[in-house]
Amino acid sequence: MAVPYHRTTITRRQTLRLAAAGALGSVLPTRIAFGQTAKVRIGILLPYSGTYARLGNAITNAMELKFAELGGKLGGRDIELIKVDSEAAPPKATELTTKLINQEKVDILVGPVHSGVAMAMAKIAREEGTLTIVPNAGADQITGPLCAPNLFRTSFTNWQPGHPMGKVLLDEGKKNVVTCFWNYGAGQQSAEGFKDGFVPHGGTIVKEIGVPFPQVEFQAALTEIAALKPDAVYTFFAGGGAVKFVKDWHAAGLSGIELVGAGFLTEGVTEAQGEAAEGLRTTLHYADALDNPANLKFREAYLAKFGKEADVYAVQGYDAAELIHVGLEAVQGDTSAKADIIKAMEGAEFDSPRGPFKLSKAHNPVQNIYLRRVEKGVNTVIATAYEGLSDPAKGCKLL
Ligand code: BEZ
C-alpha cells in the first residue's frame, strides 16, 4: 500500500482545499514536498464480471500497457491501481465510488463502462472534486448538464457514434428504420443520436424496440422486425449481448433488411460472432484497420502483451492513461495541483490509435466517426462518415 497523504502534517483533503484557495504556499514549501515518495493512486471502477466484463478487461489492459510504456511512472511517481468490479450495476455504484474516494483515498478515478453507473459516479466525483476520467460510458449528461472541471471523458457521448449513420442510410434510399436497443440510458441515447441525423432529413422511425438490460432474449424483437419489414434496423448492443444479438439475427435470416448500429455491435466480439458478423456495417470513432502509425504500433504492442486483438475499449483505456500522463507530467506528479492538471488535460492533443485526439470545452473527444464493415472478422474502414464530430453538449456550463 502507498503511504497515505493524510499521515503528513495536514490531511490530503485539507491540502486540496488549501490548494484551491491559493493558500498552499504558506503551508508547504514546494508542491513536491508532501507527495514525492508516495505512489499515485488510481481507482478503477470497471466491470470485470457480467455481459460487459470483456470491455472492462480491455480498458484495464490498455491502461497497464500505456503505464508500462511510460516506465511505470506518472510525473516521476510510481503508480498504484486499485481495481474494483462495478458489475455494470448502477445500484452498487454510489457505494463503490464512495469507497474508492473516502477509504482508498485515490488521487484519480477511472471508470465506468455503463452509463447508469456513470451517472452515480459523476455525481459523487463532482461533489468531492475528484479528478475523474470516463474511459467508456457514453451518458450524454456527463459532458452535458453534469459537466464539471474535474470530469473528463476519453470515449464518446452516446449521441456521437450513431449520429452519422442516418445520412449513410438516407444516401442509399433507406428511409424506414426500426431502432432496437438495450433499454437503458446508453441504448436510448444512442437511438436518439441516430434519429437526430435521420428524421430531420426525411427518415422515418417505424418502431422503437427496447430490450431490458442485460437481457439477451431477442426472439420477440426479431419476430416483430420481420413483420414490420423496415429497410434497416439500427441497434445498440455491446459485449456479450452483441454476440448473442448478431448470432440470433443471422439465424433468423431476415433477408432484405440491413442490420446496422453503433459500432459496439461488432467491437471486440467478431471472433465470437464468427460468420454472423461478416459484412455488418456500423459507425464508430475507431476501426481495427485504421491505417495510422499510432494504431499500428498500439495493436502490435497490445497483441504482444495480451495475446489478443485490441478494440475500441482498449483504445479508450490507452488514451485515458495518456491523458493522466499529460496532466501529471505538467505538475511533476503533484496531484494536489488540480487546477494545473486540469489545464494541461484540457489542452492535451496527441495521436491516438483512433486518429487525432483532442477534447471539446465540455471535456469530451472531438473525433472522426468512421463507417466500417466487418471483413474476415476485422472492422475495416469504408469511409470517414463524419470528420471531427463534436457532441452538442447541451446544458454544459463550461461552454
Ligand atoms: C454505456 O453504457 O454507456 C455503454 C456500454 C457499452 C458500450 C457503449 C456504451
Coordinates of N, CA and C in Angstrom, one line a residue, residues 90-264:
P90 N -25.7 -0.2 -11.7 CA -26.0 1.1 -11.2 C -26.3 1.2 -9.6
P91 N -27.1 0.2 -9.1 CA -27.4 0.3 -7.7 C -26.1 0.2 -6.8
K92 N -25.0 -0.4 -7.3 CA -23.8 -0.5 -6.5 C -22.8 0.6 -6.6
A93 N -23.1 1.5 -7.6 CA -22.1 2.5 -8.0 C -21.8 3.5 -6.9
T94 N -22.8 4.0 -6.2 CA -22.6 5.0 -5.2 C -21.7 4.5 -4.1
E95 N -21.9 3.3 -3.6 CA -21.1 2.8 -2.5 C -19.7 2.5 -3.0
L96 N -19.5 2.0 -4.2 CA -18.2 1.6 -4.6 C -17.4 2.9 -4.9
T97 N -18.0 3.9 -5.5 CA -17.3 5.1 -5.8 C -16.9 5.8 -4.5
T98 N -17.8 5.8 -3.5 CA -17.5 6.5 -2.2 C -16.3 5.8 -1.5
K99 N -16.3 4.4 -1.6 CA -15.2 3.7 -1.0 C -13.9 4.1 -1.6
L100 N -13.9 4.1 -3.0 CA -12.6 4.5 -3.6 C -12.1 5.8 -3.2
I101 N -13.1 6.8 -3.1 CA -12.6 8.2 -2.8 C -12.3 8.3 -1.3
N102 N -13.2 7.8 -0.4 CA -13.0 8.1 1.0 C -12.2 7.1 1.8
Q103 N -12.3 5.8 1.4 CA -11.5 4.8 2.1 C -10.1 4.6 1.4
E104 N -10.2 4.4 0.1 CA -8.9 4.1 -0.6 C -8.2 5.4 -0.9
K105 N -8.8 6.5 -0.8 CA -8.2 7.8 -1.0 C -7.4 7.9 -2.3
V106 N -8.1 7.6 -3.3 CA -7.5 7.6 -4.6 C -7.3 9.0 -5.1
D107 N -6.2 9.3 -5.9 CA -6.0 10.6 -6.4 C -6.8 10.9 -7.6
I108 N -7.0 9.8 -8.4 CA -7.7 9.9 -9.7 C -8.7 8.7 -9.8
L109 N -9.8 9.0 -10.3 CA -10.8 7.9 -10.6 C -10.9 7.6 -12.1
V110 N -10.9 6.3 -12.5 CA -11.2 6.0 -13.9 C -12.3 5.0 -13.9
G111 N -13.3 5.3 -14.8 CA -14.5 4.4 -14.9 C -15.7 5.3 -15.3
P112 N -16.7 4.7 -15.6 CA -17.0 3.2 -15.7 C -17.3 2.9 -17.2
V113 N -17.9 1.7 -17.4 CA -18.4 1.3 -18.8 C -19.8 1.7 -19.0
H114 N -20.6 1.5 -18.0 CA -22.1 1.5 -18.1 C -22.6 3.0 -17.8
S115 N -23.5 3.5 -18.6 CA -23.9 4.8 -18.4 C -24.7 5.1 -17.1
G116 N -25.4 4.1 -16.6 CA -26.1 4.2 -15.4 C -25.1 4.3 -14.2
V117 N -24.1 3.5 -14.3 CA -23.0 3.6 -13.2 C -22.4 5.0 -13.3
A118 N -22.2 5.5 -14.5 CA -21.5 6.8 -14.7 C -22.3 7.9 -14.1
M119 N -23.6 7.8 -14.1 CA -24.4 8.9 -13.6 C -24.2 9.0 -12.0
A120 N -24.2 7.8 -11.4 CA -23.9 7.8 -9.9 C -22.5 8.3 -9.6
M121 N -21.6 7.8 -10.4 CA -20.2 8.0 -10.1 C -19.9 9.5 -10.3
A122 N -20.4 10.1 -11.4 CA -20.2 11.5 -11.7 C -20.7 12.4 -10.6
K123 N -21.9 12.0 -10.1 CA -22.5 12.9 -9.0 C -21.5 13.0 -7.8
I124 N -21.0 11.9 -7.4 CA -20.1 11.9 -6.2 C -18.8 12.6 -6.6
A125 N -18.2 12.3 -7.8 CA -17.0 12.9 -8.2 C -17.1 14.4 -8.3
R126 N -18.2 14.9 -8.7 CA -18.5 16.3 -8.7 C -18.5 16.9 -7.3
E127 N -19.2 16.3 -6.4 CA -19.3 16.8 -5.0 C -17.9 16.8 -4.4
E128 N -17.2 15.7 -4.6 CA -15.9 15.6 -3.9 C -14.7 16.3 -4.7
G129 N -15.0 16.7 -5.9 CA -13.9 17.3 -6.7 C -12.9 16.4 -7.2
T130 N -13.1 15.1 -7.2 CA -12.1 14.1 -7.5 C -11.9 14.1 -9.1
L131 N -10.7 14.2 -9.5 CA -10.3 14.1 -10.9 C -10.8 12.8 -11.5
T132 N -11.7 12.8 -12.5 CA -12.3 11.6 -12.9 C -12.2 11.5 -14.5
I133 N -11.8 10.3 -15.0 CA -11.8 10.1 -16.4 C -12.6 8.9 -16.8
V134 N -13.6 9.2 -17.6 CA -14.5 8.2 -18.1 C -14.0 7.5 -19.4
P135 N -13.6 6.3 -19.3 CA -13.0 5.6 -20.5 C -13.9 4.9 -21.3
N136 N -15.2 4.9 -21.0 CA -16.2 4.3 -21.9 C -17.6 5.0 -21.8
A137 N -18.2 4.9 -20.6 CA -19.7 5.2 -20.5 C -20.0 6.5 -21.3
G138 N -21.1 6.4 -22.1 CA -21.4 7.5 -23.0 C -22.4 8.4 -22.6
A139 N -23.0 8.2 -21.4 CA -24.1 9.1 -20.9 C -23.9 10.5 -21.3
D140 N -24.8 11.0 -22.1 CA -24.6 12.4 -22.7 C -24.5 13.4 -21.6
Q141 N -25.2 13.1 -20.4 CA -25.2 14.1 -19.3 C -23.8 14.5 -18.8
I142 N -22.9 13.5 -18.8 CA -21.6 13.6 -18.2 C -20.8 14.8 -18.7
T143 N -20.9 15.0 -20.0 CA -20.3 16.2 -20.7 C -21.4 17.1 -21.2
G144 N -22.6 17.0 -20.6 CA -23.7 17.9 -20.9 C -24.0 18.6 -19.6
P145 N -25.3 18.5 -19.1 CA -25.6 19.2 -17.9 C -24.8 18.9 -16.7
L146 N -24.2 17.7 -16.6 CA -23.4 17.4 -15.4 C -21.9 17.7 -15.6
C147 N -21.6 18.4 -16.7 CA -20.1 18.6 -17.0 C -19.5 19.4 -15.8
A148 N -18.2 19.2 -15.6 CA -17.6 19.9 -14.5 C -16.1 19.9 -14.8
P149 N -15.4 20.9 -14.2 CA -13.9 21.0 -14.5 C -13.2 19.7 -14.2
N150 N -13.6 18.9 -13.2 CA -12.8 17.7 -12.9 C -13.3 16.4 -13.6
L151 N -14.3 16.5 -14.5 CA -14.8 15.3 -15.2 C -14.3 15.4 -16.7
F152 N -13.6 14.3 -17.1 CA -13.1 14.2 -18.4 C -13.6 12.8 -19.0
R153 N -13.6 12.8 -20.4 CA -14.0 11.5 -21.0 C -13.1 11.3 -22.2
T154 N -12.7 10.0 -22.3 CA -11.8 9.7 -23.5 C -12.5 8.8 -24.5
S155 N -13.8 8.7 -24.3 CA -14.6 7.7 -25.2 C -15.5 8.5 -26.2
F156 N -16.7 8.8 -25.8 CA -17.7 9.3 -26.7 C -18.9 9.7 -25.9
T157 N -19.8 10.4 -26.5 CA -21.2 10.5 -25.9 C -22.0 9.5 -26.7
N158 N -23.1 9.0 -26.0 CA -23.9 8.0 -26.7 C -24.5 8.6 -28.0
W159 N -24.6 9.9 -28.1 CA -25.2 10.6 -29.2 C -24.2 10.4 -30.4
Q160 N -22.9 10.4 -30.2 CA -21.9 10.6 -31.3 C -21.8 9.4 -32.3
P161 N -21.6 8.2 -31.9 CA -21.3 7.1 -32.9 C -22.5 6.9 -33.9
G162 N -23.7 7.0 -33.4 CA -24.8 6.6 -34.3 C -25.3 7.8 -35.2
H163 N -24.9 9.0 -34.8 CA -25.5 10.2 -35.5 C -25.2 10.2 -37.0
P164 N -24.0 9.8 -37.4 CA -23.8 9.9 -38.9 C -24.4 8.7 -39.7
M165 N -24.9 7.7 -39.0 CA -25.5 6.6 -39.7 C -26.8 7.0 -40.4
G166 N -27.5 8.0 -39.9 CA -28.7 8.4 -40.5 C -28.5 8.8 -42.0
K167 N -27.4 9.6 -42.2 CA -27.1 10.1 -43.5 C -26.7 9.0 -44.4
V168 N -25.9 8.1 -43.9 CA -25.4 6.9 -44.6 C -26.6 6.2 -45.2
L169 N -27.6 5.9 -44.4 CA -28.8 5.2 -44.9 C -29.6 6.0 -45.9
L170 N -29.8 7.2 -45.5 CA -30.7 8.1 -46.4 C -30.0 8.2 -47.8
D171 N -28.7 8.3 -47.9 CA -28.0 8.4 -49.1 C -28.2 7.2 -50.0
E172 N -28.6 6.1 -49.4 CA -28.8 4.8 -50.1 C -30.3 4.6 -50.3
G173 N -31.1 5.6 -49.9 CA -32.5 5.4 -50.1 C -33.2 4.6 -49.1
K174 N -32.5 4.3 -48.0 CA -33.2 3.5 -46.9 C -33.8 4.5 -45.9
K175 N -35.2 4.6 -46.0 CA -35.9 5.6 -45.3 C -36.7 5.1 -44.1
N176 N -37.0 3.8 -44.1 CA -37.8 3.3 -43.0 C -36.9 2.4 -42.1
V177 N -36.8 2.8 -40.8 CA -35.8 2.1 -39.9 C -36.5 1.8 -38.6
V178 N -36.2 0.6 -38.1 CA -36.6 0.2 -36.7 C -35.3 0.4 -35.9
T179 N -35.5 1.0 -34.7 CA -34.4 1.0 -33.7 C -34.6 -0.1 -32.7
C180 N -33.5 -0.8 -32.3 CA -33.6 -1.9 -31.4 C -32.4 -1.8 -30.5
F181 N -32.7 -1.7 -29.2 CA -31.5 -1.3 -28.3 C -31.8 -1.8 -26.9
W182 N -30.7 -1.9 -26.1 CA -30.9 -2.2 -24.7 C -31.5 -1.0 -24.0
N183 N -32.6 -1.2 -23.3 CA -33.4 -0.1 -22.9 C -32.9 0.5 -21.6
Y184 N -31.8 1.1 -21.7 CA -31.3 2.0 -20.5 C -30.7 3.2 -21.2
G185 N -30.1 4.1 -20.4 CA -29.6 5.4 -20.9 C -28.8 5.3 -22.2
A186 N -27.8 4.3 -22.2 CA -26.9 4.3 -23.4 C -27.7 3.9 -24.6
G187 N -28.5 2.9 -24.6 CA -29.3 2.5 -25.7 C -30.3 3.5 -26.2
Q188 N -30.9 4.1 -25.2 CA -31.9 5.2 -25.6 C -31.2 6.4 -26.2
Q189 N -30.1 6.8 -25.7 CA -29.4 8.0 -26.2 C -28.8 7.6 -27.6
S190 N -28.3 6.4 -27.7 CA -27.7 6.0 -29.0 C -28.8 6.1 -30.1
A191 N -30.0 5.6 -29.8 CA -31.1 5.6 -30.8 C -31.5 7.0 -31.0
E192 N -31.4 7.9 -30.0 CA -31.8 9.3 -30.2 C -30.7 10.0 -31.1
G193 N -29.5 9.6 -30.9 CA -28.4 10.2 -31.8 C -28.6 9.8 -33.2
F194 N -29.0 8.6 -33.4 CA -29.2 8.1 -34.8 C -30.4 8.9 -35.4
K195 N -31.5 9.0 -34.6 CA -32.7 9.7 -35.0 C -32.4 11.1 -35.4
D196 N -31.6 11.8 -34.6 CA -31.2 13.2 -34.8 C -30.6 13.4 -36.2
G197 N -29.9 12.4 -36.7 CA -29.3 12.5 -38.0 C -30.1 11.9 -39.1
F198 N -31.3 11.5 -38.8 CA -32.1 10.7 -39.7 C -33.4 11.3 -40.0
V199 N -34.2 11.5 -38.9 CA -35.6 12.0 -39.1 C -35.6 13.4 -39.7
P200 N -34.8 14.4 -39.2 CA -34.9 15.7 -39.8 C -34.6 15.8 -41.3
H201 N -34.0 14.7 -41.8 CA -33.6 14.7 -43.2 C -34.4 13.8 -44.1
G202 N -35.6 13.4 -43.5 CA -36.5 12.6 -44.3 C -36.7 11.2 -43.9
G203 N -36.0 10.7 -42.9 CA -36.2 9.3 -42.5 C -37.4 9.1 -41.5
T204 N -37.8 7.9 -41.5 CA -39.0 7.6 -40.6 C -38.6 6.4 -39.6
I205 N -38.8 6.7 -38.3 CA -38.6 5.6 -37.4 C -39.9 4.8 -37.3
V206 N -39.9 3.6 -37.8 CA -41.1 2.8 -37.9 C -41.5 2.3 -36.5
K207 N -40.5 2.0 -35.7 CA -40.8 1.4 -34.4 C -39.5 1.5 -33.5
E208 N -39.7 1.7 -32.2 CA -38.5 1.7 -31.3 C -38.7 0.5 -30.4
I209 N -37.8 -0.4 -30.4 CA -37.9 -1.6 -29.6 C -36.8 -1.7 -28.6
G210 N -37.2 -1.5 -27.3 CA -36.3 -1.6 -26.2 C -36.3 -3.0 -25.6
V211 N -35.1 -3.5 -25.3 CA -34.9 -4.8 -24.7 C -34.3 -4.5 -23.3
P212 N -34.9 -5.1 -22.2 CA -34.3 -4.8 -20.9 C -32.8 -5.2 -20.8
F213 N -32.0 -4.4 -20.2 CA -30.6 -4.7 -20.0 C -30.5 -5.5 -18.7
P214 N -29.7 -6.5 -18.7 CA -28.8 -7.1 -19.7 C -29.4 -8.3 -20.4
Q215 N -30.7 -8.3 -20.5 CA -31.4 -9.5 -21.1 C -30.9 -9.8 -22.5
V216 N -30.8 -11.1 -22.9 CA -30.4 -11.4 -24.3 C -31.4 -12.3 -25.0
E217 N -32.7 -12.2 -24.6 CA -33.7 -12.9 -25.3 C -34.3 -12.0 -26.4
F218 N -33.8 -12.2 -27.6 CA -34.2 -11.3 -28.7 C -35.3 -11.8 -29.6
Q219 N -35.8 -13.0 -29.4 CA -36.7 -13.6 -30.3 C -37.9 -12.7 -30.6
A220 N -38.5 -12.2 -29.5 CA -39.7 -11.4 -29.7 C -39.4 -10.2 -30.6
A221 N -38.3 -9.5 -30.4 CA -37.9 -8.3 -31.2 C -37.7 -8.7 -32.6
L222 N -37.1 -9.9 -32.8 CA -36.8 -10.3 -34.2 C -38.1 -10.6 -35.0
T223 N -39.0 -11.2 -34.3 CA -40.3 -11.6 -34.9 C -41.1 -10.3 -35.3
E224 N -41.0 -9.3 -34.4 CA -41.7 -8.0 -34.7 C -41.0 -7.3 -35.9
I225 N -39.7 -7.4 -35.9 CA -38.9 -6.7 -37.0 C -39.3 -7.4 -38.4
A226 N -39.4 -8.7 -38.3 CA -39.7 -9.5 -39.6 C -41.1 -9.0 -40.1
A227 N -42.0 -8.8 -39.2 CA -43.4 -8.4 -39.6 C -43.4 -6.9 -40.1
L228 N -42.5 -6.1 -39.5 CA -42.5 -4.7 -39.9 C -41.8 -4.4 -41.3
K229 N -40.9 -5.3 -41.6 CA -40.1 -5.2 -42.8 C -39.5 -3.8 -43.1
P230 N -38.8 -3.3 -42.2 CA -38.1 -1.9 -42.5 C -37.0 -2.1 -43.5
D231 N -36.4 -1.0 -43.9 CA -35.3 -1.1 -44.8 C -34.0 -1.5 -44.0
A232 N -34.0 -1.0 -42.8 CA -32.8 -1.3 -41.9 C -33.2 -1.3 -40.4
V233 N -32.4 -1.9 -39.6 CA -32.6 -1.9 -38.2 C -31.3 -1.3 -37.6
Y234 N -31.5 -0.2 -36.8 CA -30.3 0.5 -36.1 C -30.3 -0.1 -34.7
T235 N -29.1 -0.6 -34.2 CA -29.1 -1.2 -32.9 C -28.0 -0.6 -32.0
F236 N -28.3 -0.8 -30.7 CA -27.2 -0.6 -29.7 C -27.2 -1.8 -28.8
F237 N -26.1 -2.6 -29.0 CA -25.8 -3.8 -28.1 C -24.3 -3.8 -28.0
A238 N -23.8 -4.4 -26.9 CA -22.3 -4.4 -26.8 C -21.9 -5.7 -26.0
G239 N -20.7 -6.0 -26.0 CA -20.2 -7.2 -25.2 C -20.9 -8.5 -25.5
G240 N -21.2 -9.2 -24.5 CA -21.9 -10.5 -24.6 C -23.2 -10.4 -25.3
G241 N -23.9 -9.3 -25.0 CA -25.3 -9.1 -25.7 C -25.1 -8.9 -27.2
A242 N -24.1 -8.3 -27.6 CA -23.9 -8.1 -29.1 C -23.6 -9.4 -29.8
V243 N -22.8 -10.3 -29.1 CA -22.5 -11.6 -29.7 C -23.9 -12.3 -29.9
K244 N -24.7 -12.3 -28.9 CA -26.0 -13.1 -29.0 C -26.9 -12.4 -30.0
F245 N -27.0 -11.1 -30.0 CA -27.9 -10.5 -31.0 C -27.5 -10.8 -32.4
V246 N -26.2 -10.6 -32.7 CA -25.8 -10.8 -34.1 C -26.0 -12.3 -34.5
K247 N -25.8 -13.2 -33.6 CA -26.0 -14.6 -34.0 C -27.5 -14.9 -34.2
D248 N -28.3 -14.4 -33.3 CA -29.7 -14.6 -33.4 C -30.3 -14.0 -34.7
W249 N -29.8 -12.8 -35.1 CA -30.1 -12.1 -36.3 C -29.8 -13.0 -37.5
H250 N -28.6 -13.5 -37.5 CA -28.1 -14.3 -38.6 C -29.0 -15.5 -38.8
A251 N -29.3 -16.2 -37.6 CA -30.1 -17.4 -37.7 C -31.5 -17.1 -38.2
A252 N -32.0 -15.9 -37.9 CA -33.4 -15.5 -38.3 C -33.5 -15.3 -39.8
G253 N -32.4 -15.1 -40.5 CA -32.3 -14.9 -41.9 C -33.3 -13.9 -42.5
L254 N -33.3 -12.7 -41.9 CA -34.2 -11.6 -42.3 C -33.7 -11.0 -43.6
S255 N -34.0 -11.6 -44.7 CA -33.4 -11.0 -46.0 C -34.1 -9.7 -46.4
G256 N -33.3 -8.8 -47.0 CA -33.9 -7.5 -47.4 C -33.9 -6.5 -46.3
I257 N -33.5 -6.8 -45.1 CA -33.4 -5.8 -44.0 C -31.9 -5.7 -43.6
E258 N -31.4 -4.5 -43.7 CA -30.0 -4.4 -43.3 C -29.9 -4.2 -41.8
L259 N -29.0 -4.9 -41.1 CA -28.7 -4.7 -39.7 C -27.5 -3.7 -39.6
V260 N -27.7 -2.6 -39.0 CA -26.6 -1.6 -38.8 C -26.6 -1.2 -37.3
G261 N -25.7 -0.4 -36.9 CA -25.7 0.0 -35.5 C -24.5 0.9 -35.1
A262 N -24.5 1.3 -33.9 CA -23.3 1.9 -33.3 C -22.3 0.8 -33.3
G263 N -21.0 1.1 -33.5 CA -20.0 0.1 -33.8 C -19.8 -0.9 -32.6
F264 N -20.3 -0.6 -31.4 CA -20.1 -1.6 -30.3 C -20.7 -2.9 -30.7

